[in-house]
Tab-separated table of C-alpha atoms in Angstrom:
chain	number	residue	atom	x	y	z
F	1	UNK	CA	190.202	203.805	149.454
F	2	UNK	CA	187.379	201.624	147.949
F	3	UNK	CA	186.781	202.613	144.031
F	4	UNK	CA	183.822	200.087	143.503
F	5	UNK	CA	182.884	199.259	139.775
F	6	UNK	CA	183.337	201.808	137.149
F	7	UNK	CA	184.233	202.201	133.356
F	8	UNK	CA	186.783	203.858	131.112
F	9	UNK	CA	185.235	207.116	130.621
F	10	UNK	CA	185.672	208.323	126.656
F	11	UNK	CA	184.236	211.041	124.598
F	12	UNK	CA	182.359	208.314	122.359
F	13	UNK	CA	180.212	206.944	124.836
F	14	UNK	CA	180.219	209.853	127.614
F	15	UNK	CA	176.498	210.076	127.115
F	16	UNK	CA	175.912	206.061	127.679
F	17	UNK	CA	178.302	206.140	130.458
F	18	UNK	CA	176.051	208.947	132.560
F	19	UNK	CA	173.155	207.343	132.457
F	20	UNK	CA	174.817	203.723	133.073
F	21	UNK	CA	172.958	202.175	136.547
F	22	UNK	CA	175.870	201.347	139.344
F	23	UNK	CA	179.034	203.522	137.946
F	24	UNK	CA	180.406	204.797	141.157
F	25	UNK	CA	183.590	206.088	138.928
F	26	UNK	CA	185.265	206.473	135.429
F	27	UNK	CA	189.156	206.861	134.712
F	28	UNK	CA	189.529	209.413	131.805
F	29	UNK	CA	192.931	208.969	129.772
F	30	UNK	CA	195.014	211.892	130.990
F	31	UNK	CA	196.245	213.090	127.660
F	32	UNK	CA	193.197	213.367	126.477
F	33	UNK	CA	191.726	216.061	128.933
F	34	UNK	CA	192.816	219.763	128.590
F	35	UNK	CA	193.696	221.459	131.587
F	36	UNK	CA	191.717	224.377	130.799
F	37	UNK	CA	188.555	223.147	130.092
F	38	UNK	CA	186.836	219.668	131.281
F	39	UNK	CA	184.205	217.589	128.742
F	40	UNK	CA	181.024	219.006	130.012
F	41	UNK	CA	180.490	214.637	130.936
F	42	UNK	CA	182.806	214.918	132.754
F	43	UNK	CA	181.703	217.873	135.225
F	44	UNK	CA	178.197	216.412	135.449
F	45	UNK	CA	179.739	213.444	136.680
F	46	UNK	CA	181.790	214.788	138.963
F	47	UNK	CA	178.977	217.354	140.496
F	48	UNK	CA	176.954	213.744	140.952
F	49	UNK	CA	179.887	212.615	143.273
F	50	UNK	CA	181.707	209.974	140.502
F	51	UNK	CA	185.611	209.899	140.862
F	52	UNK	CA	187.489	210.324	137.808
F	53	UNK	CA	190.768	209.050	138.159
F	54	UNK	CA	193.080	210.562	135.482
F	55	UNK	CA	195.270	207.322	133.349
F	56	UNK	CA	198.378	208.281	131.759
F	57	UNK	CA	199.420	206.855	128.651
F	58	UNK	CA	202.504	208.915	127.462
F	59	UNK	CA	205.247	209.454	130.952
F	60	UNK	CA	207.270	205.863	129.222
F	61	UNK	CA	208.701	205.217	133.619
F	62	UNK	CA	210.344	202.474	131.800
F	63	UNK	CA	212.144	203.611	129.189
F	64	UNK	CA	215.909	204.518	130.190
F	65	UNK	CA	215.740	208.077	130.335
F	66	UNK	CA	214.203	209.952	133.829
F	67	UNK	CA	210.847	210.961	132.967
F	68	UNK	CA	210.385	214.308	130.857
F	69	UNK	CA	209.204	217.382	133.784
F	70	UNK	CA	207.034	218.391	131.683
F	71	UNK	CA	204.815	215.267	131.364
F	72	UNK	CA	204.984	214.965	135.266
F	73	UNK	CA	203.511	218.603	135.108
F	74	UNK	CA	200.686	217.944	133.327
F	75	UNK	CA	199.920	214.737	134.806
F	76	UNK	CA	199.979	216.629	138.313
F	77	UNK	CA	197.738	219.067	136.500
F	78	UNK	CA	194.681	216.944	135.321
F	79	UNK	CA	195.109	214.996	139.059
F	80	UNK	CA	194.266	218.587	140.648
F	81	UNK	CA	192.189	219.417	138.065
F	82	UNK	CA	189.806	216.209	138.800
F	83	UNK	CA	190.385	216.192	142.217
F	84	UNK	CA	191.570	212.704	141.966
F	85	UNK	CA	192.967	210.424	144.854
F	86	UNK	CA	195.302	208.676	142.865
F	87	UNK	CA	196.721	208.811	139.560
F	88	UNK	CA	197.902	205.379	137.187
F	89	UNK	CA	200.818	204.992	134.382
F	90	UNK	CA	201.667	201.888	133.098
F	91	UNK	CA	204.964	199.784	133.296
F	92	UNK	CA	206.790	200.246	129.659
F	93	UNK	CA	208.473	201.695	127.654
F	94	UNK	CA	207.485	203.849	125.242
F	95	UNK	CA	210.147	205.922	122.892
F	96	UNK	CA	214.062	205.439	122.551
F	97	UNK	CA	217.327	206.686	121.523
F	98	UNK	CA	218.031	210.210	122.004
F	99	UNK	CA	220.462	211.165	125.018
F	100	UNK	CA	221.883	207.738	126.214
F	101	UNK	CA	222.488	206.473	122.444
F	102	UNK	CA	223.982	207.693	119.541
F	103	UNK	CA	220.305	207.894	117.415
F	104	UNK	CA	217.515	210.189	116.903
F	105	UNK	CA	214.527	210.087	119.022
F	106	UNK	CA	211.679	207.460	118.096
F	107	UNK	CA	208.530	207.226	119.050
F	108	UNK	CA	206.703	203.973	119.556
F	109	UNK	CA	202.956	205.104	119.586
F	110	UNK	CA	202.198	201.792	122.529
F	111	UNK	CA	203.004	200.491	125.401
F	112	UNK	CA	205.824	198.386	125.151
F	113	UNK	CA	207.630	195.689	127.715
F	114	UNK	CA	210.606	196.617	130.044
F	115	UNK	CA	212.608	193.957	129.856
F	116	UNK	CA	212.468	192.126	133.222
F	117	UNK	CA	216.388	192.586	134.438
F	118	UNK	CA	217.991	193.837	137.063
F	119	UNK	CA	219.037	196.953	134.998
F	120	UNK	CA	215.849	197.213	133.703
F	121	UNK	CA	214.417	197.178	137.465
F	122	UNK	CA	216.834	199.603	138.985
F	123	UNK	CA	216.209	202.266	136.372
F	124	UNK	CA	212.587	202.006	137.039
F	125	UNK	CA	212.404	202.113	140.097
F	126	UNK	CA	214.503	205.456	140.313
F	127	UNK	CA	211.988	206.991	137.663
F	128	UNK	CA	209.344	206.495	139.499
F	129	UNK	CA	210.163	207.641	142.939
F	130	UNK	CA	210.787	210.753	140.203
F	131	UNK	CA	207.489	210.394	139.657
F	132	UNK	CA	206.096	210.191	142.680
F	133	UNK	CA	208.362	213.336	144.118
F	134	UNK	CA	206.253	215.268	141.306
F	135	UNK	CA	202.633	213.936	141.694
F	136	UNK	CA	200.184	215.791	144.143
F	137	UNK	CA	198.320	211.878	145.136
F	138	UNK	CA	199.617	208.579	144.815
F	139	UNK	CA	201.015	206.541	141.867
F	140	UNK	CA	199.790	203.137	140.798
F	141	UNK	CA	201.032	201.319	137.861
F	142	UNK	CA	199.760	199.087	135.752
F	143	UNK	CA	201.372	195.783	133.814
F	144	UNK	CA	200.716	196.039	130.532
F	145	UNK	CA	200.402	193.005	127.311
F	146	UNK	CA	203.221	191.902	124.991
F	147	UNK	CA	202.958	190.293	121.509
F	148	UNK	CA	206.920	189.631	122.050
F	149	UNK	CA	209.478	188.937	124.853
F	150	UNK	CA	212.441	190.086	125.830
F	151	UNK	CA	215.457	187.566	125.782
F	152	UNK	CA	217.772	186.318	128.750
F	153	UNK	CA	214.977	187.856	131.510
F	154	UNK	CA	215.781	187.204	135.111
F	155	UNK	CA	212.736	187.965	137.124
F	156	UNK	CA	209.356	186.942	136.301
F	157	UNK	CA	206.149	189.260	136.003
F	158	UNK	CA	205.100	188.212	139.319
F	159	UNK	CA	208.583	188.834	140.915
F	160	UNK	CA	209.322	192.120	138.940
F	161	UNK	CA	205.922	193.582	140.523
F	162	UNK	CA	206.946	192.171	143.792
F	163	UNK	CA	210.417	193.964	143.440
F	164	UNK	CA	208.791	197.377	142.220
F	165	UNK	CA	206.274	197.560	144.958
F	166	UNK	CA	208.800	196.731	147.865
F	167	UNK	CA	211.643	199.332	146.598
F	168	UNK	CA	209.477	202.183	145.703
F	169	UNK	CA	206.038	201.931	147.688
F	170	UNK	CA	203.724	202.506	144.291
F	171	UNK	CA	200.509	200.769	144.055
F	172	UNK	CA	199.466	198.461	141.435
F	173	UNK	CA	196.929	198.640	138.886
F	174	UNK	CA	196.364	194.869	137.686
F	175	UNK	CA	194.922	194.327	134.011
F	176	UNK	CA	193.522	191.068	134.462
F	177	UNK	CA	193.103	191.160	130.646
F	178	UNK	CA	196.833	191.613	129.766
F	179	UNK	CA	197.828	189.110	132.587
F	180	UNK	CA	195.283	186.506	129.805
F	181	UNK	CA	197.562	188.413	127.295
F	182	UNK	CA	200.614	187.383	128.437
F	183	UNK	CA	199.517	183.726	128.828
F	184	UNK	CA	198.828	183.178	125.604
F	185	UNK	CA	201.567	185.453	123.796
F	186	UNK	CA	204.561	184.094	126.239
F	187	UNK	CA	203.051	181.221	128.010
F	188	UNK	CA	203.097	183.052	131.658
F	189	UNK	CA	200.553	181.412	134.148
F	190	UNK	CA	198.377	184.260	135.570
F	191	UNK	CA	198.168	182.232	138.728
F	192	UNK	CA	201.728	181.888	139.271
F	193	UNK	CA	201.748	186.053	138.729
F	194	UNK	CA	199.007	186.446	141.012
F	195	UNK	CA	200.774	184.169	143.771
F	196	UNK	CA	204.315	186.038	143.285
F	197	UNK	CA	202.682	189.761	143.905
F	198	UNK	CA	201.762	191.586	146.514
F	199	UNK	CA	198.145	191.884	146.399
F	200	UNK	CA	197.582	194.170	149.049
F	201	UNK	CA	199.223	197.437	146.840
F	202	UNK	CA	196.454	196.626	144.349
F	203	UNK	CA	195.135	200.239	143.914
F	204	UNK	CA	192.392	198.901	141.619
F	205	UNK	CA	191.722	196.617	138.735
F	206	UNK	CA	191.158	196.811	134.751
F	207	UNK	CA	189.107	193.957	132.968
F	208	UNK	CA	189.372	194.205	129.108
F	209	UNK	CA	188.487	192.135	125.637
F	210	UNK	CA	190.323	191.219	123.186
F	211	UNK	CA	190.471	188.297	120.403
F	212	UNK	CA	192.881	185.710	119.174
F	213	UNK	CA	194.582	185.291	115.950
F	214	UNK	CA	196.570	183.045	114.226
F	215	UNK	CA	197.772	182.262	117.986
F	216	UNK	CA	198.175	185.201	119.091
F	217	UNK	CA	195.656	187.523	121.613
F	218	UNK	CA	196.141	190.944	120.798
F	219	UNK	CA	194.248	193.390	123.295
F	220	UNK	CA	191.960	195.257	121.532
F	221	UNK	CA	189.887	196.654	124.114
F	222	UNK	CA	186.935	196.595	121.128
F	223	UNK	CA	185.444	193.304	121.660
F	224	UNK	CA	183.842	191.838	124.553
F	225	UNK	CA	185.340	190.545	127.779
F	226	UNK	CA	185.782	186.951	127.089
F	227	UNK	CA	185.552	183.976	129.631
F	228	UNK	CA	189.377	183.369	130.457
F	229	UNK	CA	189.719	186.755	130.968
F	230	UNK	CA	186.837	186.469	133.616
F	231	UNK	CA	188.401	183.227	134.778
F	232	UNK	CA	191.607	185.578	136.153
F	233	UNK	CA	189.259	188.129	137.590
F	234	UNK	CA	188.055	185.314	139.417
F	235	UNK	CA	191.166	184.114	140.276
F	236	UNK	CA	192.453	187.625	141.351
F	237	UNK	CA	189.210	187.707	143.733
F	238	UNK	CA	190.123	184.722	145.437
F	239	UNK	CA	193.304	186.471	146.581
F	240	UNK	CA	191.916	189.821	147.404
F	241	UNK	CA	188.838	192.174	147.462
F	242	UNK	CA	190.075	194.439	144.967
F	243	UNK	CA	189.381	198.114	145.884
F	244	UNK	CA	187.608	199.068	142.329
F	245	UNK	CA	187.352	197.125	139.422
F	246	UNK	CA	186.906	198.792	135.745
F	247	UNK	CA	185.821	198.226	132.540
F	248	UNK	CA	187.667	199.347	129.476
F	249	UNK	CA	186.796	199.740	125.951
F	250	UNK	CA	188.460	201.832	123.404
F	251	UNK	CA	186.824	201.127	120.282
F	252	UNK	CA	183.501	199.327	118.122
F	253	UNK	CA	181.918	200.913	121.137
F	254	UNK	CA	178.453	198.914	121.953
F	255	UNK	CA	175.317	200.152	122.625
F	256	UNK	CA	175.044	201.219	126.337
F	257	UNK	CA	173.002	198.114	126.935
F	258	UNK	CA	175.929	195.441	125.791
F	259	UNK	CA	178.228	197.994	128.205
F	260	UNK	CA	175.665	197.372	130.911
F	261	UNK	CA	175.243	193.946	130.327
F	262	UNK	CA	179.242	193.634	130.599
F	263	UNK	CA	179.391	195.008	133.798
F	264	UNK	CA	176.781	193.265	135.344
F	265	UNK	CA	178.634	189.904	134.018
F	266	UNK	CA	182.128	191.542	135.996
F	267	UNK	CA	179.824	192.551	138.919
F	268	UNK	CA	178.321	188.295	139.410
F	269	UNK	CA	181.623	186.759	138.728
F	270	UNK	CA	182.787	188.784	141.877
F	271	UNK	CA	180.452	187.996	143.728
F	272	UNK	CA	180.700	184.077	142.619
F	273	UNK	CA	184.841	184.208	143.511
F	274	UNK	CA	184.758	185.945	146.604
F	275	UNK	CA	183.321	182.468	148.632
F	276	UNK	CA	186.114	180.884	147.079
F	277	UNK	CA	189.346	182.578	149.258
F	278	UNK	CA	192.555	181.189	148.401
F	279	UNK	CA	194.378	183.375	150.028
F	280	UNK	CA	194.574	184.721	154.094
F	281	UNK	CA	193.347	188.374	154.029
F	282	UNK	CA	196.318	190.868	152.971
F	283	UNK	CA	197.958	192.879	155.471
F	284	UNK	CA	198.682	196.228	155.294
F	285	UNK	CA	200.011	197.933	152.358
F	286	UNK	CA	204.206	197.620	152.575
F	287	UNK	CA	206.380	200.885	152.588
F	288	UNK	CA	208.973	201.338	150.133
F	289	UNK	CA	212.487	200.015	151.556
F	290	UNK	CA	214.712	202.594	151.825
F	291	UNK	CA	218.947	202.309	150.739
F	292	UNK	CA	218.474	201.165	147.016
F	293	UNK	CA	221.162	202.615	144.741
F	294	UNK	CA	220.369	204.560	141.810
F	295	UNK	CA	221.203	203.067	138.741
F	296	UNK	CA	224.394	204.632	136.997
F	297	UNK	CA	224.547	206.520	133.486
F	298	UNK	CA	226.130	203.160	132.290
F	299	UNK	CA	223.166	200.836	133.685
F	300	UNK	CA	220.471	204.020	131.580
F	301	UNK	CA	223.221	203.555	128.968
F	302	UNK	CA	222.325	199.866	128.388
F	303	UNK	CA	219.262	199.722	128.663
F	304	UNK	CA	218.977	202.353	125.950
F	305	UNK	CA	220.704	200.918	123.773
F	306	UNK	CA	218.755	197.445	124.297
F	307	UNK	CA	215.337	199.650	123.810
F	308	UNK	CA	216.375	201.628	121.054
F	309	UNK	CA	217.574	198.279	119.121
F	310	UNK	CA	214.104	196.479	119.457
F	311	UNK	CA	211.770	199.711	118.796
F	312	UNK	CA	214.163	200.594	115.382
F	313	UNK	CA	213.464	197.081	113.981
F	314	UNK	CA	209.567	197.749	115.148
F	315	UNK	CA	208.939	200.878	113.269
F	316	UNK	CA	212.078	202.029	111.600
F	317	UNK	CA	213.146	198.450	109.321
F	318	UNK	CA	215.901	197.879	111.480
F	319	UNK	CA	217.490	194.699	112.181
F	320	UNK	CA	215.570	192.357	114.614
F	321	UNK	CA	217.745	192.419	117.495
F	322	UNK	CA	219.290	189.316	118.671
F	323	UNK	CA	217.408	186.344	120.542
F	324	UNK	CA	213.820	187.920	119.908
F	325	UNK	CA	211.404	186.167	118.169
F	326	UNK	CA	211.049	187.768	114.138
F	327	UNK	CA	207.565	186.382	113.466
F	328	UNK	CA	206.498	187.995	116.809
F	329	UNK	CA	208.660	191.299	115.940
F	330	UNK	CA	206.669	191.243	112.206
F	331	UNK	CA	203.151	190.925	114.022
F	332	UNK	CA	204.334	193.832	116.715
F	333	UNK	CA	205.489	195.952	113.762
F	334	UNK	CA	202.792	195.555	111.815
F	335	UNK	CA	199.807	196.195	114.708
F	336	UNK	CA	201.974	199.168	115.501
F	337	UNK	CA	201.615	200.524	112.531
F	338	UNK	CA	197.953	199.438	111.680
F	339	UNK	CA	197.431	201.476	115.390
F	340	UNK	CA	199.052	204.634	114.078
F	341	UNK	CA	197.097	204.477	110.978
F	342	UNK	CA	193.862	204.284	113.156
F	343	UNK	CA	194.651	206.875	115.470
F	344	UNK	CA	195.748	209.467	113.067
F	345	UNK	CA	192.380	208.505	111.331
F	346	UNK	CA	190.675	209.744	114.830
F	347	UNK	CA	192.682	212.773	115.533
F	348	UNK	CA	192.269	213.980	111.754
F	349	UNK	CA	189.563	212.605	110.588
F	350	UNK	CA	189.720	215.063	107.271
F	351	UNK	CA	192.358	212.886	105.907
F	352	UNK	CA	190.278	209.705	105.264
F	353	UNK	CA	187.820	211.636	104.047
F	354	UNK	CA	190.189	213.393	101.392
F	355	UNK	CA	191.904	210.194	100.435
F	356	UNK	CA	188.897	207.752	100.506
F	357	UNK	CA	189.221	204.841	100.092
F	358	UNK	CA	193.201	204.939	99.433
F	359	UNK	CA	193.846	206.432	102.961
F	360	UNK	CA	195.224	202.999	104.870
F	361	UNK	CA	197.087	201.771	102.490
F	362	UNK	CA	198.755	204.913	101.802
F	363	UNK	CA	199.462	205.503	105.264
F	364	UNK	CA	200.615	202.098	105.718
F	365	UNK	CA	203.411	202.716	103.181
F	366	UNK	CA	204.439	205.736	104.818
F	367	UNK	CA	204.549	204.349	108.105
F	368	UNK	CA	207.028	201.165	106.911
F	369	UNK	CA	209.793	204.010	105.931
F	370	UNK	CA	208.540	207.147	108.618
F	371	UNK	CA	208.897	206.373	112.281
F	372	UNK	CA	206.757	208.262	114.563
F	373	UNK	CA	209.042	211.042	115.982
F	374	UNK	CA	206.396	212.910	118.186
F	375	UNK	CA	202.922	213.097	118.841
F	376	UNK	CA	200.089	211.461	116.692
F	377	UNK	CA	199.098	214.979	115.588
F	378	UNK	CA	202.571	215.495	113.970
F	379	UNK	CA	202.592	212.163	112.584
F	380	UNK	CA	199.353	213.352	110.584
F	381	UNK	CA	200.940	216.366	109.431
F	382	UNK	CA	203.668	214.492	108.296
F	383	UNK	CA	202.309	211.884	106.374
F	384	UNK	CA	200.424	214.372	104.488
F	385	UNK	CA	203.469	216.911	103.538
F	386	UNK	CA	204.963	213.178	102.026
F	387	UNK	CA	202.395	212.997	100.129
F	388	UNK	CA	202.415	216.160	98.538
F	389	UNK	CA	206.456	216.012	98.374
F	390	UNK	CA	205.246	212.856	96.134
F	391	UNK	CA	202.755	214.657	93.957
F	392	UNK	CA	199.672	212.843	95.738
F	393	UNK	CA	196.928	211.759	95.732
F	394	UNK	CA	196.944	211.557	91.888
F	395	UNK	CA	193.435	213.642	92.061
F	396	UNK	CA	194.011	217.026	91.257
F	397	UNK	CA	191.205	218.736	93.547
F	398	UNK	CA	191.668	215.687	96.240
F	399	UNK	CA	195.452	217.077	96.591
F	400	UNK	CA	194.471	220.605	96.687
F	401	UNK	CA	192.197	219.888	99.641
F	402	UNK	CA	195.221	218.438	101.437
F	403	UNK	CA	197.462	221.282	100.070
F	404	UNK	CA	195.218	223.280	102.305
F	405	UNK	CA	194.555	221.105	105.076
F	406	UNK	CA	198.221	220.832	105.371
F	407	UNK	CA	198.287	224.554	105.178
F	408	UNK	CA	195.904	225.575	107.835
F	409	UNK	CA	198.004	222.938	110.295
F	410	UNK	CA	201.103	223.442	109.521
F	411	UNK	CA	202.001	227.312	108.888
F	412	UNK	CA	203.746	229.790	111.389
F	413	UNK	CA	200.620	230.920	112.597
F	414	UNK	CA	197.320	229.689	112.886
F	415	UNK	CA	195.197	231.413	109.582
F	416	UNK	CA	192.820	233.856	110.597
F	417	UNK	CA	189.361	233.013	110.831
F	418	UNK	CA	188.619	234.619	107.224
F	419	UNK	CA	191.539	232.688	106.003
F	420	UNK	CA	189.620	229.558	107.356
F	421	UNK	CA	186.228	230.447	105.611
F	422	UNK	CA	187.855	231.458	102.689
F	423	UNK	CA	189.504	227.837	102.067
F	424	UNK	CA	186.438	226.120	102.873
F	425	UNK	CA	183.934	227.682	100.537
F	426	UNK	CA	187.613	227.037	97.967
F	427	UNK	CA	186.929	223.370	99.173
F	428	UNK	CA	183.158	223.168	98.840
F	429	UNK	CA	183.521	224.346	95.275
F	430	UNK	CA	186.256	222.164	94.321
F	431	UNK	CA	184.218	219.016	95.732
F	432	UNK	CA	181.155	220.018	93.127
C-alpha cells in the first residue's frame, strides 16, 4: 500500500492543509473526530481522493491491563467511518493502577515508555493481537520518545520492535523524530535501531521537530524539523522506500508556506538518500509466529505494579521509584503537567480567559496535588470546582463567571438553551 507524502491533518490548519500542493494524505488523531459528524476538511478531502488514516492516542496496548472494548470500538468506528486502510496506536503506556494493583486509577495525559522486558513484551503482544481481533484494517504501531528510562531493560528498541513484529504480525509506524529523541535523552544510536528492525513491516513514517534544553530534546511537534532529525530520515531511506512519509505538527502552527517549505525539504532529502542503499531490498512482510503464551495475571500483575510506581511519582508526588533517574523523573513531571495545563487551555478555552493572567500558575498548583483521573475535559472541570472549594479567584465577578461555567458543565443535565442565554447576558453584565 504506498501512502506517499502527507501531513498531520488538525482543525488549526485544515484550511492550509487543502490547498497544500503534493498532499496525497493526512492522518487525523482519532479521538479527536466524532463518529457522527466529520470536519467539513475533512470530507472535501476525502471526496478529492486523500486518505485519512485515523491515529490513536488514548488505547495505552502497553499498559498492563487488556485494552478497554470500548476504545477498540470507537477506534474501529472512525477506521469505517474514514474508510481507512490501516489504523496506528503507539507503543506505551498510558494510565495505571486500578485492577492489577491495590490503587486508584491514574491517568498520565502522554505517551509513556513500556519498559523493554520480557514481561513487558509478552503482555503487549497479547493486547494487541486484542487489538487487532477488534479492528476492521490493519494495526501499525508506532515507537514513541522518552525523557526517562526504565531500569534493568533486557531488549533494546531495535530488538523489542523486532520481537513485536515477529510474534504478533503488526506493522510499524517509525517516528524518525523520537528515534533523534531517544538518542539524545538515553544515548540509543538510531542506526543501531534501524539495523535491529524489520524494515519491511514499516506501514509508514512520521518526521517531527522538536528543540533541546538544558540537554534534553523534548518533542514538541511546534518547531521545525531540524537537521539530525532529517539525518535519520535519511538514514531510514537507505534501508527502505518507506510506503508514506508524514509531517506532524501540533502546535505554533506556521503559515502554510513554512508547512510547504517543510515538506518540500522531507520530499529532497528522500530523494538525496535513496542513491545511497545500505541495505538489500526487504522481503516480504513476515507473519506473526504462532504458539506464544499469554502472559499470566502474575506477569499483568508486575508490570502494574512497576507502571503504577513510576506514573504516581510523575503526577501524584510519589516516591521516585528505584534505579530511575530523579532529575529526569522532575523534568517528565513537570512537562506533564505544563502539557495538561496547555491542553485544558485548548479544550476550555473560557478558563484562561476568566482567570487571565493567573490561569497557569494556578493550574500548575493544582496539578502538583490532583492527578489526572480521566479525560482532559474532566480534568478542566475539576480544577475549576477546586478553585471554588478554595474561594477563588479572589475576584468576585471573575469567580462568579466560573461559578457558572462550572455550572453549565457540570450539572445533571445539560441547562436548557434559555438557561444558557440567561447566564451569558448575567456574564456580559458582570464583565462591564
Amino acid at each position: 500500500m504506498k501512502l506517499g507524502i502527507g501531513i498531520g491533518w488538525r482543525p488549526e490548519i485544515a484550511e492550509a492543509v487543502e490547498t497544500l500542493p503534493g498532499i496525497d494524505w493526512v492522518e487525523a488523531v482519532a479521538e479527536n473526530i466524532c463518529t457522527g459528524h466529520l470536519p467539513d476538511s475533512l470530507v472535501r478531502l476525502r471526496e478529492r481522493g486523500v486518505t485519512v488514516v485515523p491515529h490513536g492516542v488514548s488505547l495505552g496496548l502497553g499498559g498492563a491491563g487488556r485494552p478497554d472494548p470500548g476504545r477498540l470500538a470507537d477506534l474501529a468506528a472512525r477506521a469505517e467511518l474514514l474508510s481507512a486502510p490501516l489504523v496506528t496506536e503507539h507503543i506505551a503506556f498510558v494510565r495505571a493502577g486500578g485492577s492489577h494493583t491495590s490503587s486508584p486509577g491514574l491517568e498520565a495525559g502522554h505517551l509513556l515508555p513500556v519498559p523493554r522486558t520480557r514481561d513487558a513484551l509478552d503482555v503487549l503482544c497479547e493486547n494487541v493481537r486484542i487489538a487487532q481481533e477488534s479492528l476492521p484494517v490493519p494495526l501499525a504501531l508506532e515507537n514513541i520518545a522518552a525523557l526517562i528510562s526504565w531500569p534493568d531493560e533486557e531488549l533494546t528498541e531495535g530488538q523489542f520492535l523486532a520481537e513485536l513484529v515477529g510474534r504478533t504480525g503488526v506493522r510499524l509506524l517509525i517516528d524518525v523524530a523520537n528515534l533523534h529523541t531517544n538518542h539524545v535523552n538515553r544515548g540509543e544510536d538510531p542506526a543501531t535501531a534501524l539495523d535491529e528492525l524489520p524494515v519491511e513491516a514499516i506501514a509508514y513514517v512520521h518526521v517531527a521537530g522538536g528543540v533541546e534544553k538544558e540537554g534534553v530534546w523534548h518533542d514538541t511537534h511546534a518547531h521545525p524539523v531540524t537537521e539530525p532529525v532529517l539525518d535519520v530520515l535519511a538514514e531510514l531511506r537507505s534501508r527502505v522506500d518507506p510506503p508514506g512519509v508524514l509531517l506532524e505538527r501540533d502546535d505554533d502552527f506556521p503559515p502554510a508556506g513554512e508547512l510547504a517549505g517543510e515538506l518540500d525539504t522531507i520530499r529532497a532529502t528522500l530523494d538525496r538518500a535513496a542513491g545511497n542503499t545500505k541495505r538489500p531490498a526487504p522481503g516480504a512482510l513476515p507473519s506473526a509466529r504462532a504458539g506464544a503464551p499469554a502472559p499470566s495475571d502474575a506477569t499483568r500483575d508486575r508490570l502494574a505494579a512497576a507502571q503504577t510506581a513510576l506514573l504516581s511519582a510523575l503526577v501524584a508526588g510519589g516516591p521516585a521509584p528505584q534505579g530511575f533517574d530523579r532529575r529526569r523523573l522532575g523534568i517528565q513531571s513537570r512537562a506533564l503537567s505544563a502539557k495538561r495545563a496547555g491542553v485544558v487551555a485548548k479544550v476550555a478555552p473560557e478558563l484562561p480567559e476568566i482567570l487571565g493572567t493567573g490561569y497557569r500558575d494556578a493550574f500548575l498548583s493544582y496539578a502538583r496535588t490532583h492527578p489526572m483521573s480521566a479525560g482532559y475535559r474532566r480534568d478542566a472541570l475539576d480544577f475549576a470546582e477546586q478553585l471554588l472549594i478554595a474561594g477563588l479567584p479572589d475576584d468576585d465577578a471573575a469567580r462568579r463567571r466560573l461559578t457558572h461555567w462550572w455550572q453549565d458543565r457540570a450539572g445533571a443535565r445539560p441547562p436548557r438553551r434559555t438557561t444558557r442565554l440567561v447566564r451569558a447576558a448575567r456574564a456580559a453584565l458582570i464583565g462591564r
